[in-house]
Coordinates of C-alpha atoms in Angstrom, one line a residue:
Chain A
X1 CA 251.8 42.2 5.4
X2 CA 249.8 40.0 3.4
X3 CA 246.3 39.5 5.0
X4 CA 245.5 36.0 4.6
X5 CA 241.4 36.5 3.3
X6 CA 240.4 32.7 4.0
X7 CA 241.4 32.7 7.7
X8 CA 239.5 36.2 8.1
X9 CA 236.3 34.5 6.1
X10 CA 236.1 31.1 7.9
X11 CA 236.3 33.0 11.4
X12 CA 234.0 35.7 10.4
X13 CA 231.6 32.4 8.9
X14 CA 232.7 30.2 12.0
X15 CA 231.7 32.4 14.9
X16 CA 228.5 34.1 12.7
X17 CA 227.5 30.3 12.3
X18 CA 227.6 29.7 16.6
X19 CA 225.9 33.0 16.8
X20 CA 223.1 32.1 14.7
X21 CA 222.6 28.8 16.1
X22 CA 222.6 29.7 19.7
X23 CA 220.5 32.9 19.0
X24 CA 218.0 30.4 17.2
X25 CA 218.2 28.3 20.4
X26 CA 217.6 31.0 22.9
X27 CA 215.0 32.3 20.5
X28 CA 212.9 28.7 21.0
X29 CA 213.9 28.4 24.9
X30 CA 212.4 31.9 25.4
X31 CA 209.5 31.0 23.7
X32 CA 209.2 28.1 25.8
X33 CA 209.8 29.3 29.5
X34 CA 207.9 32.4 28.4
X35 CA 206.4 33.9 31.8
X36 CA 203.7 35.8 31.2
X37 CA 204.1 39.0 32.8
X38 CA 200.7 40.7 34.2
X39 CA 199.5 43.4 31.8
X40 CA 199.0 45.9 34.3
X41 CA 202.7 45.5 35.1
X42 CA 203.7 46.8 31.9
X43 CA 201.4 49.8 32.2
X44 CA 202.4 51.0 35.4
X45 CA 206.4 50.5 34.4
X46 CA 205.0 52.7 31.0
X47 CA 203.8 55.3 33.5
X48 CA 206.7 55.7 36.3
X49 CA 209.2 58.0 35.0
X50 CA 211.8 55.1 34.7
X51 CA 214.5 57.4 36.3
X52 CA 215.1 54.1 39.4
X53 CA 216.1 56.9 41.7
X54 CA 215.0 54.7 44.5
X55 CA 213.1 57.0 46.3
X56 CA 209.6 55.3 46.3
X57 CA 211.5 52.6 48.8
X58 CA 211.8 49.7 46.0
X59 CA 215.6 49.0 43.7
X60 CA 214.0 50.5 40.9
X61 CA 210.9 51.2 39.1
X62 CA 210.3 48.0 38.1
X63 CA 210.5 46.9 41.6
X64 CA 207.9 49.2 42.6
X65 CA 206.0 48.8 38.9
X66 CA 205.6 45.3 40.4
X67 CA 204.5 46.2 43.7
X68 CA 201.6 48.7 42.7
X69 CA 200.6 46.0 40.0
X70 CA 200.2 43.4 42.6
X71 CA 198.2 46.0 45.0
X72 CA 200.0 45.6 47.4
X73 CA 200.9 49.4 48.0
X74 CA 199.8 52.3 47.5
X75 CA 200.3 54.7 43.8
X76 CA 201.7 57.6 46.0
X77 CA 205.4 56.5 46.7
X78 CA 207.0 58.1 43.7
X79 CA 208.2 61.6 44.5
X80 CA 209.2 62.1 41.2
X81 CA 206.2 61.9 39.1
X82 CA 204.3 63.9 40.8
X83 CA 200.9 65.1 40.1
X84 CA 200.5 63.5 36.3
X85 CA 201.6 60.4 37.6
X86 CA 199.0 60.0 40.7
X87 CA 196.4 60.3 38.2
X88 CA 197.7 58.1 35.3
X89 CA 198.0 55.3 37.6
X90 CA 194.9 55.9 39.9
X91 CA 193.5 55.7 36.1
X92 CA 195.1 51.8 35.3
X93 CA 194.5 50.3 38.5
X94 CA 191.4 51.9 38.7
X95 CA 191.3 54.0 42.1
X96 CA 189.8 57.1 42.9
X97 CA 192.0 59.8 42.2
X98 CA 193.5 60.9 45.2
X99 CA 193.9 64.2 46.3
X100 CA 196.7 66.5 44.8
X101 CA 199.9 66.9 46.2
X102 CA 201.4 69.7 47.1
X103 CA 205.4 70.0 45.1
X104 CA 207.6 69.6 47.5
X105 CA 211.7 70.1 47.2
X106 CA 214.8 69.5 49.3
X107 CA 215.7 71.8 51.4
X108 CA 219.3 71.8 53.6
X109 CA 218.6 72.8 56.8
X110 CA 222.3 74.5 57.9
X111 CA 223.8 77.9 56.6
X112 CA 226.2 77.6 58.7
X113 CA 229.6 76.8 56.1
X114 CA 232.8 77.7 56.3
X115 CA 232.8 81.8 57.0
X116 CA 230.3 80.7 59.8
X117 CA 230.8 77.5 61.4
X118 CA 234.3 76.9 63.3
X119 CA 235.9 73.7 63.2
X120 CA 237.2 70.9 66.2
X121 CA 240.4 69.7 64.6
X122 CA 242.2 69.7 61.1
X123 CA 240.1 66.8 58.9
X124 CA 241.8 64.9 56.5
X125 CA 240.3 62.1 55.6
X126 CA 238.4 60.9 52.7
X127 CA 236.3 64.1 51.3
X128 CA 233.3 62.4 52.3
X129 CA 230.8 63.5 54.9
X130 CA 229.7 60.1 55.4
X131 CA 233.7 58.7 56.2
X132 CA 233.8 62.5 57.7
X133 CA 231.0 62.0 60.4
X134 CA 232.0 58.5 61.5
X135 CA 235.6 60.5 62.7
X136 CA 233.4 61.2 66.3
X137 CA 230.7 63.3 63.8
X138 CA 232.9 65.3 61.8
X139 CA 235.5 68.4 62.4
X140 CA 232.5 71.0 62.6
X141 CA 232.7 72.4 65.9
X142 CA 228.6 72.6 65.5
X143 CA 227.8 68.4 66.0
X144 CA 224.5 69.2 63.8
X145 CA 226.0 70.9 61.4
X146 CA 226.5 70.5 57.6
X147 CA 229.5 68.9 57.1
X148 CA 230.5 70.3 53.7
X149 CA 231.8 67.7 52.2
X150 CA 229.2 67.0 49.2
X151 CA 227.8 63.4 49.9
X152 CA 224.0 65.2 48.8
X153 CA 225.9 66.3 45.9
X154 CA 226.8 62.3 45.0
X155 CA 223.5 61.2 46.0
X156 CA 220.9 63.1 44.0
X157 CA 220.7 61.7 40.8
X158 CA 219.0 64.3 39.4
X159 CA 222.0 66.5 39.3
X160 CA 219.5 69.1 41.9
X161 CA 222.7 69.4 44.7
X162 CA 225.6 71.5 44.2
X163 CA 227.9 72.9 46.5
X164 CA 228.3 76.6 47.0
X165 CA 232.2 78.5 47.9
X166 CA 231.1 78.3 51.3
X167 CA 230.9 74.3 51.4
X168 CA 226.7 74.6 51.8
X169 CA 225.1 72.9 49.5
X170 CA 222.5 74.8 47.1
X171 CA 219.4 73.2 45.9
X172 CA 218.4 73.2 42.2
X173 CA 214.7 73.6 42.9
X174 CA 213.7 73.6 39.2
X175 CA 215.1 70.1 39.1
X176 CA 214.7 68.9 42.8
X177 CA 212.0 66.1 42.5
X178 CA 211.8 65.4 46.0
X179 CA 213.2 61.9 45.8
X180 CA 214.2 62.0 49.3
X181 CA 217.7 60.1 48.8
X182 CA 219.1 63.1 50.1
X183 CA 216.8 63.6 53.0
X184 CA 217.9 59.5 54.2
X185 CA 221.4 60.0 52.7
X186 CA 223.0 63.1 55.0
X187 CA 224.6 61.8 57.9
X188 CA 223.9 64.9 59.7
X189 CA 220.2 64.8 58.4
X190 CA 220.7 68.2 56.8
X191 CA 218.0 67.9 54.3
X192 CA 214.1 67.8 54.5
X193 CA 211.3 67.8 52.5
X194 CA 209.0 71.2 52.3
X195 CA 206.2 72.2 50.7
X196 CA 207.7 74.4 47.4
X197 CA 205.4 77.1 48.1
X198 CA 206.5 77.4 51.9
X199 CA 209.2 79.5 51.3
X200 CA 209.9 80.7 55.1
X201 CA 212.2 78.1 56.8
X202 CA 214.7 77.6 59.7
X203 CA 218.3 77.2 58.2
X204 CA 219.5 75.2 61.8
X205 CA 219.5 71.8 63.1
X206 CA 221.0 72.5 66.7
X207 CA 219.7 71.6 69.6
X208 CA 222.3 73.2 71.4
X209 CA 221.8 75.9 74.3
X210 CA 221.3 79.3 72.4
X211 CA 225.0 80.7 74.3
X212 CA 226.9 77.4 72.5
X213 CA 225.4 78.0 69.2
X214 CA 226.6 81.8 69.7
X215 CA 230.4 80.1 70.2
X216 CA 229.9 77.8 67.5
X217 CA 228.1 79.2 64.4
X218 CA 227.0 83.0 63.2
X219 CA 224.4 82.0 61.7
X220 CA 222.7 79.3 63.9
X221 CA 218.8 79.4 65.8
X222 CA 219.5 80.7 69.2
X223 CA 216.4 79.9 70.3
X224 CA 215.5 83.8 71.2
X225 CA 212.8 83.3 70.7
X226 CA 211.7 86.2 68.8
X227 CA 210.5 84.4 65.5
X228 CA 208.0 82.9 68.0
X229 CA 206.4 86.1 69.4
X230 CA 207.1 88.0 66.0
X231 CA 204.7 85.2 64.2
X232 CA 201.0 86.6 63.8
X233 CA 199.3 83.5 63.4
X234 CA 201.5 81.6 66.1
X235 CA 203.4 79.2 63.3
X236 CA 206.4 78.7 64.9
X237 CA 206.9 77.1 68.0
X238 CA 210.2 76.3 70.2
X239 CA 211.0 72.9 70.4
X240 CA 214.1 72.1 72.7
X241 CA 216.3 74.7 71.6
X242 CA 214.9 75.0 67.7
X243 CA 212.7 77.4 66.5
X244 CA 210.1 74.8 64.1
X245 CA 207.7 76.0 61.6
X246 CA 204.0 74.1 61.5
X247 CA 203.7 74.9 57.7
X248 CA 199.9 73.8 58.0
X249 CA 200.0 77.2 59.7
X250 CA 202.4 79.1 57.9
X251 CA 201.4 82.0 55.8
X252 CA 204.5 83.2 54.2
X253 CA 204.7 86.8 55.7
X254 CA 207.8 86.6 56.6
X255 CA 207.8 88.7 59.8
X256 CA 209.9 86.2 61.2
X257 CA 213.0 86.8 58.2
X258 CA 213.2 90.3 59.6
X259 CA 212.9 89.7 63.3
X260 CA 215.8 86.7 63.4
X261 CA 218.7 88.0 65.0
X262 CA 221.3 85.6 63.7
X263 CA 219.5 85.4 59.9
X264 CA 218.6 81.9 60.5
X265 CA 215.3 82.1 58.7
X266 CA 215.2 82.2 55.0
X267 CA 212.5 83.4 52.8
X268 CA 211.2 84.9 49.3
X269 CA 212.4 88.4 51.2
X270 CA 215.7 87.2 52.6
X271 CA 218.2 87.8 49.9
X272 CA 220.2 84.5 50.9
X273 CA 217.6 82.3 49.9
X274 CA 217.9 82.9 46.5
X275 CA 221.9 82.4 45.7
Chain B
X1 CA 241.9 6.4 33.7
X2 CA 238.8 6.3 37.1
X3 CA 242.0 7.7 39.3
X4 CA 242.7 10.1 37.1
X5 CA 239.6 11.6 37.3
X6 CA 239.5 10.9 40.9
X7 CA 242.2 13.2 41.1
X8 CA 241.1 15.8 39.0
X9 CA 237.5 15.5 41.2
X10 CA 238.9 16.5 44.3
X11 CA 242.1 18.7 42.7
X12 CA 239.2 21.1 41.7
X13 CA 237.6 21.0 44.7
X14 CA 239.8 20.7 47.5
X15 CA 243.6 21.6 46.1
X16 CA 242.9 24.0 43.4
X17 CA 239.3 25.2 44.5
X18 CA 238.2 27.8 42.1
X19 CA 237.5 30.4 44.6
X20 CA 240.0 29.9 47.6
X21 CA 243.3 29.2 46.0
X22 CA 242.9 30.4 42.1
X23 CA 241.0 33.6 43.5
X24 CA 238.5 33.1 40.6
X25 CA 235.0 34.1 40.8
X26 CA 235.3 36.3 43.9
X27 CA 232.2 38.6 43.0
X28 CA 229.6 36.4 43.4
X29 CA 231.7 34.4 46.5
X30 CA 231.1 37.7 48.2
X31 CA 228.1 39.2 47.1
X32 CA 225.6 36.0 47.2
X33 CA 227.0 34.8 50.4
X34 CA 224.4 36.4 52.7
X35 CA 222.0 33.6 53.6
X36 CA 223.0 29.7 52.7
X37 CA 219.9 29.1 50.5
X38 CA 221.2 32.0 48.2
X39 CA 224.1 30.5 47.9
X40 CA 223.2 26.7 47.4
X41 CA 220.8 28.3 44.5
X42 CA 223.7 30.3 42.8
X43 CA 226.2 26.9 43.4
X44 CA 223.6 25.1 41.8
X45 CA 223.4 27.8 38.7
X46 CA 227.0 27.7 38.7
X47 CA 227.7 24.2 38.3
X48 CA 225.3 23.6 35.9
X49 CA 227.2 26.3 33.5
X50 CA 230.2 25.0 34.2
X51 CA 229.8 21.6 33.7
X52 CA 228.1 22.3 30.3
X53 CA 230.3 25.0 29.3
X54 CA 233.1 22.3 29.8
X55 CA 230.8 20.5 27.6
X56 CA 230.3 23.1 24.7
X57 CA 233.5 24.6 24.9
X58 CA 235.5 21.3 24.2
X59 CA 233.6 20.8 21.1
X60 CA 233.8 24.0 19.7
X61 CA 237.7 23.5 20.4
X62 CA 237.8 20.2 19.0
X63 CA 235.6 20.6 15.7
X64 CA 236.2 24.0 14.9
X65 CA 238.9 26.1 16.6
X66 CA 241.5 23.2 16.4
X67 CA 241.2 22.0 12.6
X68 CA 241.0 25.4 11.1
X69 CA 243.9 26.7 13.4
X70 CA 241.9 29.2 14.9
X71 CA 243.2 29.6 18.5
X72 CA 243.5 32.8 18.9
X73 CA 239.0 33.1 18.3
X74 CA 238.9 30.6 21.7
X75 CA 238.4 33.7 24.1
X76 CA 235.6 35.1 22.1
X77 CA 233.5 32.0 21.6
X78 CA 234.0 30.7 24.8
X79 CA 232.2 33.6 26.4
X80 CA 229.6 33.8 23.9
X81 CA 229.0 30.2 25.0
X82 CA 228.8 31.1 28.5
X83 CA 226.7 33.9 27.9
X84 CA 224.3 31.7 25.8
X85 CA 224.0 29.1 28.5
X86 CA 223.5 31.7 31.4
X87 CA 220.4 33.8 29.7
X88 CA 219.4 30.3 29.1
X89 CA 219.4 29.4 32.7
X90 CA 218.0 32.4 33.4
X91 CA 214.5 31.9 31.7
X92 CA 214.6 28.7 33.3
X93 CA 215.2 29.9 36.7
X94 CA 212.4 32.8 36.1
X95 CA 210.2 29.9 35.2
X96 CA 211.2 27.7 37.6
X97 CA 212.2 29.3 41.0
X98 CA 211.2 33.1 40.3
X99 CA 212.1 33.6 43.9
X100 CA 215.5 31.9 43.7
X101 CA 215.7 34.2 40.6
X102 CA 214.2 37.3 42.8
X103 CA 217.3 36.5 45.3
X104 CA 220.1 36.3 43.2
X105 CA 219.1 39.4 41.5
X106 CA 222.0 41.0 39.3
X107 CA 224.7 38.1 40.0
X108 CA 222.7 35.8 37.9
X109 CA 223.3 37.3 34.3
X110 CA 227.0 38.1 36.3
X111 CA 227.9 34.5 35.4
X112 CA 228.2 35.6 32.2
X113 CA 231.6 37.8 33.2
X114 CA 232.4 35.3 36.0
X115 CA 235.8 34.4 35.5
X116 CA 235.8 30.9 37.0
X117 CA 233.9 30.2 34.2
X118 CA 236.2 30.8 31.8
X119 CA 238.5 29.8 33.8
X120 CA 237.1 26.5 33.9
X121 CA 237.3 26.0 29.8
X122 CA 240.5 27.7 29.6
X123 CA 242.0 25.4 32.0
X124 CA 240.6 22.2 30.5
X125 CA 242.4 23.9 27.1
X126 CA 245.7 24.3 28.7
X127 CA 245.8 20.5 30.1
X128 CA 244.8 18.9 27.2
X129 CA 242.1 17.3 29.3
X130 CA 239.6 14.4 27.1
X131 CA 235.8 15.0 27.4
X132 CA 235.0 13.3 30.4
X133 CA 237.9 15.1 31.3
X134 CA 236.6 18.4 30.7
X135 CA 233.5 17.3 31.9
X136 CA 234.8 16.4 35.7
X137 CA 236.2 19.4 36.0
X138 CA 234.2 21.7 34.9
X139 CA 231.6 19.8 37.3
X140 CA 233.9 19.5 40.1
X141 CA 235.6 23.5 39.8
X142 CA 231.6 24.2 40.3
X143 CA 231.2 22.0 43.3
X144 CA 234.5 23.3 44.4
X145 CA 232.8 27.0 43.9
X146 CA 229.9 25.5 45.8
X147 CA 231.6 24.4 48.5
X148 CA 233.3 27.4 49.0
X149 CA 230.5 29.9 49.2
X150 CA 228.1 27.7 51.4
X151 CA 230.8 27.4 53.6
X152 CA 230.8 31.0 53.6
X153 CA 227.6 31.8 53.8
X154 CA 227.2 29.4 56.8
X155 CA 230.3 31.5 58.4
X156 CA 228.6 34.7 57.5
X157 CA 225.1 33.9 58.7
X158 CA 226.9 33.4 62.1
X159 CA 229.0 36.6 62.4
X160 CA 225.5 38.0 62.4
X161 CA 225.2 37.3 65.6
X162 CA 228.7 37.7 66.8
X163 CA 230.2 40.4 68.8
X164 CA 232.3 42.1 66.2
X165 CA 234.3 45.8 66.5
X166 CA 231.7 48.2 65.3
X167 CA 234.6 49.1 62.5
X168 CA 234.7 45.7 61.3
X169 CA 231.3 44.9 61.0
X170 CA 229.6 44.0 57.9
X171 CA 232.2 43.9 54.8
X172 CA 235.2 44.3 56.4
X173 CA 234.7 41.3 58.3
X174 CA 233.6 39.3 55.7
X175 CA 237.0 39.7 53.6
X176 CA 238.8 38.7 56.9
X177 CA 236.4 35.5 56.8
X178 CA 237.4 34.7 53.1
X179 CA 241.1 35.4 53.2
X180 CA 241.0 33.0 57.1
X181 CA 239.1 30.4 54.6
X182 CA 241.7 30.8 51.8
X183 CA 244.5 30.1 54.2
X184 CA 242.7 26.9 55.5
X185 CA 242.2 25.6 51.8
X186 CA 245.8 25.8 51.5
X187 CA 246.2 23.2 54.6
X188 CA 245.2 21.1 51.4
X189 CA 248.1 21.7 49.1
X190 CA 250.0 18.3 48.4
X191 CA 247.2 16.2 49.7
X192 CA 247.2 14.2 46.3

């Protein structure tokens, strides 16, 4: 086939020519609606992590570059940045440096997966535990229970989630940055934030009477009771059916991991905690 | 000549309307059709590409694509043109209105890939239509567009109120609303 070079030329030359000309033109028409942007703006963008996880409440960092540039709220929102970030902003807008946070990570608040946790009926919808919980909240027979089906894993953008054999999900804590999308995402409300050096913590959500969690999960609080007596400096407290830790009180012993009946509470001893 | 463009007025925005019967620019139909002033801002945006897309494009067909027999180059430098005019548009909007800017968020720079507008010049190309032509209907397919999502909008600013199935509500609901309004536009068919 003979390639005709002129028609290749004048369309390479025709549509370079419109490009050129309506670059030029943009060119001027930025130059004339410039907005200028505040300053301060662009150093607090510079400063977020630029990740637009969503977790400080705003669409995305700019959103929430803007806010903090206009004062309107406060430098602490982003989970992500973490310590550095607090103070590199506190420096550009010029606030006292407020005091240090404590890490904190996701943490799922259910062991109880497949081996443990019984189901109602035979699911098979979408593999969704959103879709999965509006089927009258899901085919675990345990209606606080982690529903398996990943959503967490979808949600964190940071890759943190992942789903163990037994359909709980595992948390990366080395790249957890306590975002929070899985903490609002989780239809069951699985996840919560906790301090990363508060390693003791309840693995249950149920409210249910200590004989139906027996029925319904191997590995679900009881409420006992035993954690609460066990504790030395009186931590943990019962609240309607769930054994709760006050982690301003909380001093990592771990008396509790050994006296739990039903290896609900996970710890640095408990060898669960670390698969 | 005045009847023909008459007719190709209210063909665009009645008969053949962009949205409801040549299923063209859906994305913005739905997703700016939340609150009425959203979507008198985005008709506005719209019809001002249009019209002067109709505008650029028909030159660019007449004084260069037709005498060097370049056709087949149309699809390419009408979108660059519509992609020129809507980051134009867009400073001015940021200038202008930055809350009207703020509101319409990511369907603003969507023009760019919205197919009525390329629709628009494509159909002006395929019916030979003059300048003024070209111009009436680009102008009218946006007021057509217009007319479409305020409608909507007005529906959908209603149904927020309305007792709807707790499965229907929200989306769902909304794609009933635009299929029920399709179906009306069609009561137009034949009118001219």
């Amino acid at each position: 086939m003979q390639l005709d070079m002129r028609s290749v030329i004048i369309a390479l030359a025709s549509l370079g020519t419109l490009g050129l000309i309506f670059g030029a033109g943009l060119a001027i028409a930025a130059k004339k609606f410039a907005v200028p942007t505040d300053p301060l703006y662009d150093e607090v963008l510079g400063a977020l992590p630029g990740v637009n996880c969503g977790g400080c409440g705003y669409p995305g960092c700019a959103a929430y570059a803007a806010a903090v540039a206009r004062g309107e709220v406060g430098i602490n929102l982003c989970p992500v940045g973490g310590n550095d970030l607090l103070v590199n902003l506190a420096k550009i807008m010029k606030l006292e440096p407020a005091a240090t946070l404590e890490r904190q990570v996701a943490t799922p608040y259910c062991d109880g997966g497949a081996q443990e946790a019984g189901t109602r009926f035979l699911y098979a919808g979408i593999l969704d535990c959103v879709v999965a919980n509006a089927m009258s909240g899901g085919d675990k027979d345990c209606q606080y229970g982690c529903l398996g089906y990943g959503s967490c894993v979808k949600m964190c953008v940071f890759g943190a989630i992942s789903m163990d054999e037994n359909r709980i999900p595992v948390v990366n804590e080395a790249k957890c940055t306590a975002c929070g999308m899985c903490v609002k995402g989780c239809p069951k409300h699985i996840f919560a934030l906790r301090p990363s050096s508060m390693q003791v913590h309840i693995r249950c959500r149920s409210h249910d009477k200590g004989k139906d969690v027996r029925k319904k999960c191997s590995v679900g609080c009881i409420a006992c009771g035993l954690c609460v007596r066990a504790c030395p400096v009186k931590a943990i407290t019962m609240e309607n059916n769930l054994a709760v830790i006050d982690y301003t009180l909380c001093t990592n012993c771990g008396l509790c991991i050994e006296k739990c009946p039903m290896k609900t509470i996970h710890g640095p001893l408990s060898a669960q905690s670390t698969k | 000549m005045v009847s023909n463009l008459f007719a190709i007025f209210f063909g665009a925005i009645l008969i053949n309307n962009f949205v409801l019967t040549r299923f063209l620019g859906i994305c913005p139909f739905l997703g700016v059709s939340k609150k009425i002033e959203t979507a008198v801002g985005m008709s506005l945006a719209v019809i001002f590409v249009m019209t002067i897309a109709s505008l650029a494009t028909w030159g660019i067909q007449t004084y260069l694509l037709m005498p060097f027999n370049m056709l087949y180059l149309r699809t390419i430098s009408f979108i660059l043109v519509i992609a020129v005019l809507v980051q134009f548009v867009e400073m001015v909007m940021l200038k202008a209105t930055p809350t009207l800017y703020q509101a319409l968020g990511v369907y603003l720079p969507l023009i760019t890939t919205n197919c009525a507008v390329l629709g628009v010049t494509l159909l002006n190309l395929n019916e030979n239509y003059t300048l003024v032509q070209s111009l009436m209907h680009g102008f009218a397919g946006g007021v057509g567009f217009g007319l479409a999502i305020v409608v909507f909008a007005g529906i959908r600013e209603r149904l927020d109120f309305a007792p709807i199935p707790k499965a229907l509500e929200g989306f769902p609901i909304a794609l009933i609303v635009a299929g029920l309004l399709s179906i009306a536009f069609s009561g137009f068919q034949g009118l001219l």
